[in-house]
PDB file of C-alpha atoms and ligand atoms in Angstrom:
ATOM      1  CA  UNK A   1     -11.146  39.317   8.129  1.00 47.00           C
ATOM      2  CA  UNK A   2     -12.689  38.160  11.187  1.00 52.00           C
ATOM      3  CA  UNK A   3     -11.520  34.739  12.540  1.00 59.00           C
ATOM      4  CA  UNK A   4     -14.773  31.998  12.486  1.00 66.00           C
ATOM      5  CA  UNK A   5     -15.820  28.753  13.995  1.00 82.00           C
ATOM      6  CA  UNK A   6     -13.403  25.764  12.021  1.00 84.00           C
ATOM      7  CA  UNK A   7     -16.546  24.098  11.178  1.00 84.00           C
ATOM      8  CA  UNK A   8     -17.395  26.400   8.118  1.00 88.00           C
ATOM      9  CA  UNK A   9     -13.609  27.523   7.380  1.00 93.00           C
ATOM     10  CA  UNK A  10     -14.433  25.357   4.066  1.00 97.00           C
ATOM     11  CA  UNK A  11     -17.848  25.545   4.109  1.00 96.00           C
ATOM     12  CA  UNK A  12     -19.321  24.670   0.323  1.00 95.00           C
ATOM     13  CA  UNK A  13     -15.606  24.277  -0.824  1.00 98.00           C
ATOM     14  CA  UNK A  14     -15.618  21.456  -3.062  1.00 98.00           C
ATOM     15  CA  UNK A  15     -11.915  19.369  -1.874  1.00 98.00           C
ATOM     16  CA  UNK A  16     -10.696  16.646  -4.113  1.00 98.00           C
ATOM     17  CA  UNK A  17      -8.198  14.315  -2.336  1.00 99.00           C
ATOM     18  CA  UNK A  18      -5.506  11.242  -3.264  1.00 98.00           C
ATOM     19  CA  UNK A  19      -4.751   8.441  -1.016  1.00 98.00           C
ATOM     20  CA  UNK A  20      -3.314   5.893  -0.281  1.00 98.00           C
ATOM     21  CA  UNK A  21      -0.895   3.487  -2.555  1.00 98.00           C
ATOM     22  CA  UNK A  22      -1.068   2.186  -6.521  1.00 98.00           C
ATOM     23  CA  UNK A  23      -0.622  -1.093  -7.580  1.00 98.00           C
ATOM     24  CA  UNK A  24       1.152  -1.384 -10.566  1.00 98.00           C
ATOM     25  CA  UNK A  25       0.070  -5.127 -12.207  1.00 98.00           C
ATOM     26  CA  UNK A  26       3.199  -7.148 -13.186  1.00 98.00           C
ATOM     27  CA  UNK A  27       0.858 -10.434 -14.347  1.00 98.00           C
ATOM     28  CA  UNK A  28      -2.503 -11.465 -13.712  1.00 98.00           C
ATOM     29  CA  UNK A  29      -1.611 -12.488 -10.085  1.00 98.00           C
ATOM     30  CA  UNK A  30       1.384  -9.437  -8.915  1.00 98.00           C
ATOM     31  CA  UNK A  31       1.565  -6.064  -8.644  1.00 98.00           C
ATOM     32  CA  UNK A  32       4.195  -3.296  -7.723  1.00 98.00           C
ATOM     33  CA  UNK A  33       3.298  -1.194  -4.573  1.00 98.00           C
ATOM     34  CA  UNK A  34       4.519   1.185  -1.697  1.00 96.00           C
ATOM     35  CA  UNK A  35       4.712   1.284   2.466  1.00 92.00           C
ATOM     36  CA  UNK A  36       1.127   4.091   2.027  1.00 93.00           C
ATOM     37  CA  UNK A  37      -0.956   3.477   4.448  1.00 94.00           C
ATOM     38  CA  UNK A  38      -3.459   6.101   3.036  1.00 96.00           C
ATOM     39  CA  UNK A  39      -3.625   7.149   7.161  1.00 95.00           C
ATOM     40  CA  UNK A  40      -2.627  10.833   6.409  1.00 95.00           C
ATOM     41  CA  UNK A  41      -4.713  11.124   3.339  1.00 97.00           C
ATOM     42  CA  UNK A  42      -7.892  10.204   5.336  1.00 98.00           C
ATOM     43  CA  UNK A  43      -7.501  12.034   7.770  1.00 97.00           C
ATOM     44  CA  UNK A  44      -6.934  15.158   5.438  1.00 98.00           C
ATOM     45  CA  UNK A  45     -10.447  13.975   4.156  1.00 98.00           C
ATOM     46  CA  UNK A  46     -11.941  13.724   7.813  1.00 98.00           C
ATOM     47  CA  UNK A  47     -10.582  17.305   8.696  1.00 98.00           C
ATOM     48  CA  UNK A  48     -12.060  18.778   5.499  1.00 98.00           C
ATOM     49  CA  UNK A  49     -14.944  17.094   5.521  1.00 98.00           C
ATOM     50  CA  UNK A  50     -15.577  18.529   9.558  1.00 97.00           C
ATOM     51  CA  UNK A  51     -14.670  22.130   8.250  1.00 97.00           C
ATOM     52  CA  UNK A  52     -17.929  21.998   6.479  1.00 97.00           C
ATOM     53  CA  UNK A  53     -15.931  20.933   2.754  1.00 98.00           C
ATOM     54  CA  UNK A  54     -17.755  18.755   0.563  1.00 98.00           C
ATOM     55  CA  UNK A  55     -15.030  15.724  -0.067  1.00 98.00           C
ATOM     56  CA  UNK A  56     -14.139  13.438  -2.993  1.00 98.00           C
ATOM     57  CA  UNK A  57     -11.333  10.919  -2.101  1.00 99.00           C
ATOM     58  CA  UNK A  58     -10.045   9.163  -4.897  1.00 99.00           C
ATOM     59  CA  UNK A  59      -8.317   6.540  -3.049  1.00 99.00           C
ATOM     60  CA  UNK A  60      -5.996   3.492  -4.017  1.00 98.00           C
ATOM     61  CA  UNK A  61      -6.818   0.077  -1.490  1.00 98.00           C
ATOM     62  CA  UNK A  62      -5.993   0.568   2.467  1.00 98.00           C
ATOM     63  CA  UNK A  63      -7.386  -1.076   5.104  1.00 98.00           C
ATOM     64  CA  UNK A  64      -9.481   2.466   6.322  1.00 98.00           C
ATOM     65  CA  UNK A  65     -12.935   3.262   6.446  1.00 98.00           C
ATOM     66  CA  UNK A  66     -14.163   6.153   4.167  1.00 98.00           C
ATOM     67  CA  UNK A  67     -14.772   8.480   6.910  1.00 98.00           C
ATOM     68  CA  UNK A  68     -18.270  10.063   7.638  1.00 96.00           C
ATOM     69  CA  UNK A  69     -19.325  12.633   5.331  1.00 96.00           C
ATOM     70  CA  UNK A  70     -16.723  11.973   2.505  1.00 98.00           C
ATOM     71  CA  UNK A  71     -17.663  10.654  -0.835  1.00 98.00           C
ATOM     72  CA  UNK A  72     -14.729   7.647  -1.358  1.00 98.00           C
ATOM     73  CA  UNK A  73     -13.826   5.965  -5.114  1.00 98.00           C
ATOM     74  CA  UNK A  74     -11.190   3.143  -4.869  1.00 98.00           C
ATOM     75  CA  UNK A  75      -9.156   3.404  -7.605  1.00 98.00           C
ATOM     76  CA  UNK A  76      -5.947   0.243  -8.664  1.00 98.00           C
ATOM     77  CA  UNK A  77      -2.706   1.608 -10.603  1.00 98.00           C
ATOM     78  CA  UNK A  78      -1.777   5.074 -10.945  1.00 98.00           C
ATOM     79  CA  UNK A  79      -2.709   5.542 -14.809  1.00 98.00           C
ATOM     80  CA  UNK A  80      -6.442   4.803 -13.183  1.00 98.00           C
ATOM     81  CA  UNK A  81      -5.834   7.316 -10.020  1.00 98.00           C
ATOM     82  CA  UNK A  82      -5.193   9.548 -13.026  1.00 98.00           C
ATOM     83  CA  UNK A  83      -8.372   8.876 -14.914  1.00 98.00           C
ATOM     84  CA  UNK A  84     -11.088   9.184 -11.641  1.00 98.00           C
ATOM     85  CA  UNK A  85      -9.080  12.306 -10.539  1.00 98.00           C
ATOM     86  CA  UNK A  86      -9.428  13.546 -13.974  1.00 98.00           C
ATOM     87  CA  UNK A  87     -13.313  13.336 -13.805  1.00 98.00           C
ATOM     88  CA  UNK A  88     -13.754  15.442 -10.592  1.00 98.00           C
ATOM     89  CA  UNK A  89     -10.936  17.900 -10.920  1.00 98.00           C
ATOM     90  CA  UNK A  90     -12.698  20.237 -13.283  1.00 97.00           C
ATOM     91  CA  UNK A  91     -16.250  20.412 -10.586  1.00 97.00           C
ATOM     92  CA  UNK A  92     -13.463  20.496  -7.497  1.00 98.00           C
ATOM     93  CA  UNK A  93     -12.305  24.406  -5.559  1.00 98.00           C
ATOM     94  CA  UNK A  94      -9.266  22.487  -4.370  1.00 98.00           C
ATOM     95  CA  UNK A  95      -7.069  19.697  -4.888  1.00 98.00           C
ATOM     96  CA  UNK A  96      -4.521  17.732  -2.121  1.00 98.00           C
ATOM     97  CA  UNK A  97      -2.652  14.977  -3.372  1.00 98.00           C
ATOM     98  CA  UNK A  98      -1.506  12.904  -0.524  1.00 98.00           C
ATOM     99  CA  UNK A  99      -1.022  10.055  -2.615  1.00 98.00           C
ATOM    100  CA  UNK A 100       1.757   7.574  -2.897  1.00 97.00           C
ATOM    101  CA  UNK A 101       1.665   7.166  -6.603  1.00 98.00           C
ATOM    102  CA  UNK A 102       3.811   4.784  -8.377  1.00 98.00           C
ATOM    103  CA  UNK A 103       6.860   6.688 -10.356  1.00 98.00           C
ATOM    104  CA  UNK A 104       7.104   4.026 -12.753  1.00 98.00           C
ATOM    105  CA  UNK A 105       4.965   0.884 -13.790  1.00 98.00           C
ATOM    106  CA  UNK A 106       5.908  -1.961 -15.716  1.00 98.00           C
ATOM    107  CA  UNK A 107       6.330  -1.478 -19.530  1.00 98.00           C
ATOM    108  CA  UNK A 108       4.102  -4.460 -20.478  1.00 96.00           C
ATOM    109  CA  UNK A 109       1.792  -6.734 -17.944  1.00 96.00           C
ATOM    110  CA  UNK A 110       1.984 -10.442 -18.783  1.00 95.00           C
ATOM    111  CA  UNK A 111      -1.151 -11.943 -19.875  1.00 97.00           C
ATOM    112  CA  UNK A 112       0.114 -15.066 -17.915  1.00 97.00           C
ATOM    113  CA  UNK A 113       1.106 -16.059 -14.711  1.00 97.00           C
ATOM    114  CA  UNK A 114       5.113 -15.574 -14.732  1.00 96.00           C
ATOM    115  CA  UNK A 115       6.502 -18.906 -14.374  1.00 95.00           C
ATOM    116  CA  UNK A 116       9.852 -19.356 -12.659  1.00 95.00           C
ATOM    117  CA  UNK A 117      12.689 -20.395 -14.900  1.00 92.00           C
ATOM    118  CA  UNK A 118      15.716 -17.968 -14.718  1.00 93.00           C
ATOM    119  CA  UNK A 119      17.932 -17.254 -11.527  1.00 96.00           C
ATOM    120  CA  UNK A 120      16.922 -13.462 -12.618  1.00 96.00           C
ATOM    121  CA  UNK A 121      13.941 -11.641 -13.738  1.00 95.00           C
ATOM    122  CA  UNK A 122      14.110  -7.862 -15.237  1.00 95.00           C
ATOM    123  CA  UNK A 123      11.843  -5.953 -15.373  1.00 96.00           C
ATOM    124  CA  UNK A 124      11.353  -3.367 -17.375  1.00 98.00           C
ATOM    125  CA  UNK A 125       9.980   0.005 -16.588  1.00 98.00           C
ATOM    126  CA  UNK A 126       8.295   3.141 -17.937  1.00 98.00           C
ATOM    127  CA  UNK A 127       7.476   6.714 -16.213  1.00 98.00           C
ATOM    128  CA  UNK A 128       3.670   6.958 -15.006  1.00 98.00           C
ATOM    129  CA  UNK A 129       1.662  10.489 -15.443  1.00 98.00           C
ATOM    130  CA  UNK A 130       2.616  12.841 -12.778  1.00 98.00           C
ATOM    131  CA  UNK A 131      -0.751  13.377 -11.199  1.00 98.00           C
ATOM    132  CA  UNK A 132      -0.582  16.214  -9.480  1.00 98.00           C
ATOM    133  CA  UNK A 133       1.977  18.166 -12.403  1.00 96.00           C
ATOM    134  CA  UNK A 134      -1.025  17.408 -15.015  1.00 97.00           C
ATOM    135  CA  UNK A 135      -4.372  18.274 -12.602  1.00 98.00           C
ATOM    136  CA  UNK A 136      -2.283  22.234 -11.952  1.00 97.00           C
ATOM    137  CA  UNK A 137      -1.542  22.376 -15.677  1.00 97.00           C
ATOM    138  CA  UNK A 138      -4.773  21.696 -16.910  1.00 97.00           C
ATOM    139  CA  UNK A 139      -6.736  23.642 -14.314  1.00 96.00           C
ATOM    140  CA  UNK A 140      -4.266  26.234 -13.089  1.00 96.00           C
ATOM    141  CA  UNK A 141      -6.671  27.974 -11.104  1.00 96.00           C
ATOM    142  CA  UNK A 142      -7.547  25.254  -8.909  1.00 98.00           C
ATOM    143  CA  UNK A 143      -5.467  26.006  -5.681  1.00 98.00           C
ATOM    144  CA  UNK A 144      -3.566  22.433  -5.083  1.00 98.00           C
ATOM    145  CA  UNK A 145      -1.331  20.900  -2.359  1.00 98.00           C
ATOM    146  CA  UNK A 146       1.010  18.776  -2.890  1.00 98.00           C
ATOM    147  CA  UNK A 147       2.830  16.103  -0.329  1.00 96.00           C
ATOM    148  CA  UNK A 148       6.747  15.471  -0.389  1.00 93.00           C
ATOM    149  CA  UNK A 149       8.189  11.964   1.091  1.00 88.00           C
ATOM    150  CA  UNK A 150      11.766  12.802   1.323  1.00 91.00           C
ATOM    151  CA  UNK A 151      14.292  10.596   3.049  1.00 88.00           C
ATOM    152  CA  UNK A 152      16.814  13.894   2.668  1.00 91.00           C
ATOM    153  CA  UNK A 153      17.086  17.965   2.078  1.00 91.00           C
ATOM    154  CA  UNK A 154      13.486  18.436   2.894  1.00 91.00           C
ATOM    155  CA  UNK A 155      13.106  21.886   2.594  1.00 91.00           C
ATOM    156  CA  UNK A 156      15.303  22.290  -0.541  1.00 92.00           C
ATOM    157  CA  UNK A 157      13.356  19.056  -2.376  1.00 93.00           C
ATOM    158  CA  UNK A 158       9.830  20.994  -1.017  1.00 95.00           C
ATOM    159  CA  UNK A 159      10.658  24.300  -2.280  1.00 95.00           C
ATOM    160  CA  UNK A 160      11.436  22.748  -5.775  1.00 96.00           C
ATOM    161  CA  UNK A 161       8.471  20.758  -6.244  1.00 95.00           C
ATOM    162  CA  UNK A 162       6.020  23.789  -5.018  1.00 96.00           C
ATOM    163  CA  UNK A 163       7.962  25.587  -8.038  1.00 96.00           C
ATOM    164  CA  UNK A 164       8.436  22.292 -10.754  1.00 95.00           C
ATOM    165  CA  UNK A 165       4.954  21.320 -10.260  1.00 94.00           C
ATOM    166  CA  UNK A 166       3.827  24.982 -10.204  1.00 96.00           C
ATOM    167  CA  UNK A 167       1.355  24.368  -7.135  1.00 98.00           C
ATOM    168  CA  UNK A 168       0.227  26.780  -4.299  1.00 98.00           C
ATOM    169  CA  UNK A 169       1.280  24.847  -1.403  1.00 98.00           C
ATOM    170  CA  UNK A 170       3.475  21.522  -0.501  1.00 98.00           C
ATOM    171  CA  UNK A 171       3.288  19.525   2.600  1.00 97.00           C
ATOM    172  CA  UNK A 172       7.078  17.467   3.341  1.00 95.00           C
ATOM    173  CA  UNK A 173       7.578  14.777   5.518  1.00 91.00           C
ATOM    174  CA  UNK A 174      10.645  12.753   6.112  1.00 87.00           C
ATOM    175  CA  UNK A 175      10.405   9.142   5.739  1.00 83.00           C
ATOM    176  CA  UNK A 176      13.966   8.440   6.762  1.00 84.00           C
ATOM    177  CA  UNK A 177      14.567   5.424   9.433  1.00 81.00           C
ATOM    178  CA  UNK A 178      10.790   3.962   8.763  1.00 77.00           C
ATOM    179  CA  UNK A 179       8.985   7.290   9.219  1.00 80.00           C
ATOM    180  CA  UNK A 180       5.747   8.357   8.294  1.00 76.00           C
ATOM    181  CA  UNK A 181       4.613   5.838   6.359  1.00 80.00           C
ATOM    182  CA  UNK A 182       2.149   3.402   7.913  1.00 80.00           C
ATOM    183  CA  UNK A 183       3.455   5.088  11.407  1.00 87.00           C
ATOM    184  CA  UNK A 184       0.090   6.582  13.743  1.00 90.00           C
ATOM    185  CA  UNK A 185       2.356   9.631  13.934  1.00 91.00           C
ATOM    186  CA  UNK A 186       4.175  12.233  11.530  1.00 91.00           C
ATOM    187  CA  UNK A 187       5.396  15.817  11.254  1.00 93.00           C
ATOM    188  CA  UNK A 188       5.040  18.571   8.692  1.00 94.00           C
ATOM    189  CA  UNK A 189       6.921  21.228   7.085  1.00 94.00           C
ATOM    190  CA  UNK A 190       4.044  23.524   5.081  1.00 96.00           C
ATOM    191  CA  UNK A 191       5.743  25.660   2.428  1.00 96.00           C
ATOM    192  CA  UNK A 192       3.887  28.049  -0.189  1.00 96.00           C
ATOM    193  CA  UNK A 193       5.425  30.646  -1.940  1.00 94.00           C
ATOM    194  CA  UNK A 194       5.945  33.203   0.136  1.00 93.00           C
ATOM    195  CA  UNK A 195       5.556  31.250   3.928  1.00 94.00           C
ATOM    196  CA  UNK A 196       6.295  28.471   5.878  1.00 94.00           C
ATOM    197  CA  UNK A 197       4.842  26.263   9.111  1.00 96.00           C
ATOM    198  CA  UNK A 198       6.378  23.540  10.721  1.00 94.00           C
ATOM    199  CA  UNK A 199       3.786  20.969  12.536  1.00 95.00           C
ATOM    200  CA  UNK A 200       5.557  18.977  15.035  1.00 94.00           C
ATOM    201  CA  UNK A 201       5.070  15.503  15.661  1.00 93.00           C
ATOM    202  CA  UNK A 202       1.644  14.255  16.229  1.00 95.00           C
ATOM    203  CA  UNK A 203      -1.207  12.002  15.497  1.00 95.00           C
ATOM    204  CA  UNK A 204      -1.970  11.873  11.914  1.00 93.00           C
ATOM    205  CA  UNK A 205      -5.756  12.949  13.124  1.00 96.00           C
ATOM    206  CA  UNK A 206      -4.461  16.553  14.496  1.00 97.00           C
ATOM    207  CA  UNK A 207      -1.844  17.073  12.035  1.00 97.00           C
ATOM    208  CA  UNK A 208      -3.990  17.224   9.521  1.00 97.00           C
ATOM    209  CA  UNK A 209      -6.469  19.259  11.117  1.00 97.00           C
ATOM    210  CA  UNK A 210      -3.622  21.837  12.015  1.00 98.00           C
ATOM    211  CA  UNK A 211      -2.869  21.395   8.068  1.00 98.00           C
ATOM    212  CA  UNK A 212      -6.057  22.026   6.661  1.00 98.00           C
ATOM    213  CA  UNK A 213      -6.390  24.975   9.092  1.00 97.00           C
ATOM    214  CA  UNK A 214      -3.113  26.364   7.421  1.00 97.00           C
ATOM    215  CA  UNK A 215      -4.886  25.457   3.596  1.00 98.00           C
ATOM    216  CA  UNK A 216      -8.190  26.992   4.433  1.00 97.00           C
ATOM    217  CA  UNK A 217      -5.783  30.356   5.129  1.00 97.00           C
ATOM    218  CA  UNK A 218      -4.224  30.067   1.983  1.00 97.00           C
ATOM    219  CA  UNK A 219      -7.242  29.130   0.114  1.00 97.00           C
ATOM    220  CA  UNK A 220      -9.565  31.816   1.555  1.00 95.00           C
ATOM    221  CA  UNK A 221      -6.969  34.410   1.159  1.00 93.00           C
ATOM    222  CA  UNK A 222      -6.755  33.654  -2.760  1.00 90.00           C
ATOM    223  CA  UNK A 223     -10.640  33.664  -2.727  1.00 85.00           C
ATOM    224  CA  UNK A 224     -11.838  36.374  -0.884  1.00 77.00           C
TER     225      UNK A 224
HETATM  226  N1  CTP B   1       2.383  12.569  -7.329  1.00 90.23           N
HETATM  227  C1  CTP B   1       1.345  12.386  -8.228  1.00 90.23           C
HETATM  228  N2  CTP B   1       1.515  11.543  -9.301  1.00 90.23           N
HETATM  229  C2  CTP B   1       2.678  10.886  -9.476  1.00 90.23           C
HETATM  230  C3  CTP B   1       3.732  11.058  -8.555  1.00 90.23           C
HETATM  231  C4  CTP B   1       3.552  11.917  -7.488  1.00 90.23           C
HETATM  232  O1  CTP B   1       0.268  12.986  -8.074  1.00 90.23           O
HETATM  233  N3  CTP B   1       2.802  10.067 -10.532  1.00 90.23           N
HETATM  234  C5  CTP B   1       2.185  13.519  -6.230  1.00 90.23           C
HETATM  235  C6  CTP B   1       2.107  12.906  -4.841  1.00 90.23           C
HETATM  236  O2  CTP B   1       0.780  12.574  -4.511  1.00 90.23           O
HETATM  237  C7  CTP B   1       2.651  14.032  -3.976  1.00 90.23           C
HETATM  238  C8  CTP B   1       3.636  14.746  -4.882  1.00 90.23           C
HETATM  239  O3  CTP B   1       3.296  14.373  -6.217  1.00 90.23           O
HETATM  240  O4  CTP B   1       1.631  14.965  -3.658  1.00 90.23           O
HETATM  241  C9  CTP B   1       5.069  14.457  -4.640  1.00 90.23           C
HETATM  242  O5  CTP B   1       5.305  13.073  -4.651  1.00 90.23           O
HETATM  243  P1  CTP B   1       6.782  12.548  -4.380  1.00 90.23           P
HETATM  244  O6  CTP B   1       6.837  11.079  -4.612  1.00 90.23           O
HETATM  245  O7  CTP B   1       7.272  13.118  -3.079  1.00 90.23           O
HETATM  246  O8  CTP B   1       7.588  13.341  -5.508  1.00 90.23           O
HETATM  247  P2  CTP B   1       7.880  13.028  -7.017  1.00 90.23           P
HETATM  248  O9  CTP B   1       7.491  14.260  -7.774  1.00 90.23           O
HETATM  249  O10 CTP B   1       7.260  11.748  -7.461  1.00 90.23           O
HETATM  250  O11 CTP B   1       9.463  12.926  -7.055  1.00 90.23           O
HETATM  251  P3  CTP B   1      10.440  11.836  -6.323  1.00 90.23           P
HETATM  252  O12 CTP B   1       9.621  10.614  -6.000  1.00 90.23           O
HETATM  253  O13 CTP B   1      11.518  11.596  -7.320  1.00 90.23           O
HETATM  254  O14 CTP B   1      10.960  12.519  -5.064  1.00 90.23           O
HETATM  255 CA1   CA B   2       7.502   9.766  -6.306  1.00 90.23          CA
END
């Protein structure tokens, strides 16, 4: 195929995107939530949206604009990320879950204000939905990208996510020593099946354009 302008690489692609971080209520006034900045996962929106994709980002709350041209819905704990991504999956050509989604969430929220008593509080804790596991399983033709926050063996922990979550591709960036998240900056290793890419590191902004060039590839290639 003949290369083309990156303004209409996703052209009439429909892209469904997570961002940002959960909040995982504890009691009417606390929640549980992560270092995401959503940065990364807006931008990934931005640089679809320019390649001519039309863009749903189902987003948890950051402090970011919805950027021109993308259709935003702000979404609170991951069990609700779940639900909105859910609705839009099944319309969507692909699916990039930059998301930092809560791994676990408190068994039971307190109807009350916690008061202080104890020296200790536990809490206890239950598994949340894998997003990204259940959107490939229940629409396995929907080409989806994964992220990977590792603070170790990024390659190895990559490859077996790519294969556990039985996606096409999986970006992995190493958040060791206060990387990545909430940083202006980050780096990329791409890895799909049978290929890999490593993006230095750069602004957030060009990294993911460089990334979504390296989907669009992928993508194309499986529909063309
Ligand atoms: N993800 C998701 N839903 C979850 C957890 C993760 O959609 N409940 C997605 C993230 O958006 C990311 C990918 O899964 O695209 C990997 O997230 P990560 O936290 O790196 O991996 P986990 O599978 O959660 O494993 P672990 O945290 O133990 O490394
Ligand atoms: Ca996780």
């Amino acid at each position: 195929e003949e290369c083309c302008a990156t303004n209409v690489l996703l052209q009439g692609v429909r892209v469904l995107i997570t961002a940002g971080p959960t909040r995982e209520a504890i009691d009417p006034v606390r929640f549980l939530t992560n270092r995401s900045s959503g940065k990364m996962g807006y931008a990934v929106a931005q640089a679809a949206a320019k390649m001519g994709a039309e863009v749903i980002l189902v987003s948890g709350h950051v402090a970011l604009d919805c950027p021109p041209g993308v259709q935003r819905v702000i979404t609170e704990s991951a069990a609700d990320m779940l639900k909105a991504t859910c609705e839009y999956a099944r319309q969507s050509h692909l699916f990039i879950a930059t998301a930092a989604v809560a791994d676990y969430t408190p068994v039971a929220v307190a109807d009350r204000k916690i008061k202080k008593n104890a020296d200790t509080l536990h809490l206890e804790m239950k598994r949340t939905v894998d997003i990204l596991a259940t959107i490939k399983q229940e629409y396995p033709n929907l080409f989806t990208v994964g992220f990977a926050a590792e603070t170790h063996d990024l390659m190895a922990y990559a490859r077996s996510k790519l294969e556990r979550k039985g996606i096409d591709m999986i970006a992995a960036n190493s958040v060791a020593d206060g990387k990545a998240f909430d940083q202006p900056t980050n780096a990329l290793e791409v890895v799909w099946q049978d290929g890999h890419y490593s993006l230095p590191e750069m602004d957030k902004h060009q990294l993911a354009e460089a990334l979504m060039k390296l989907v669009a590839a992928q993508y194309n290639q499986r529909n063309t």
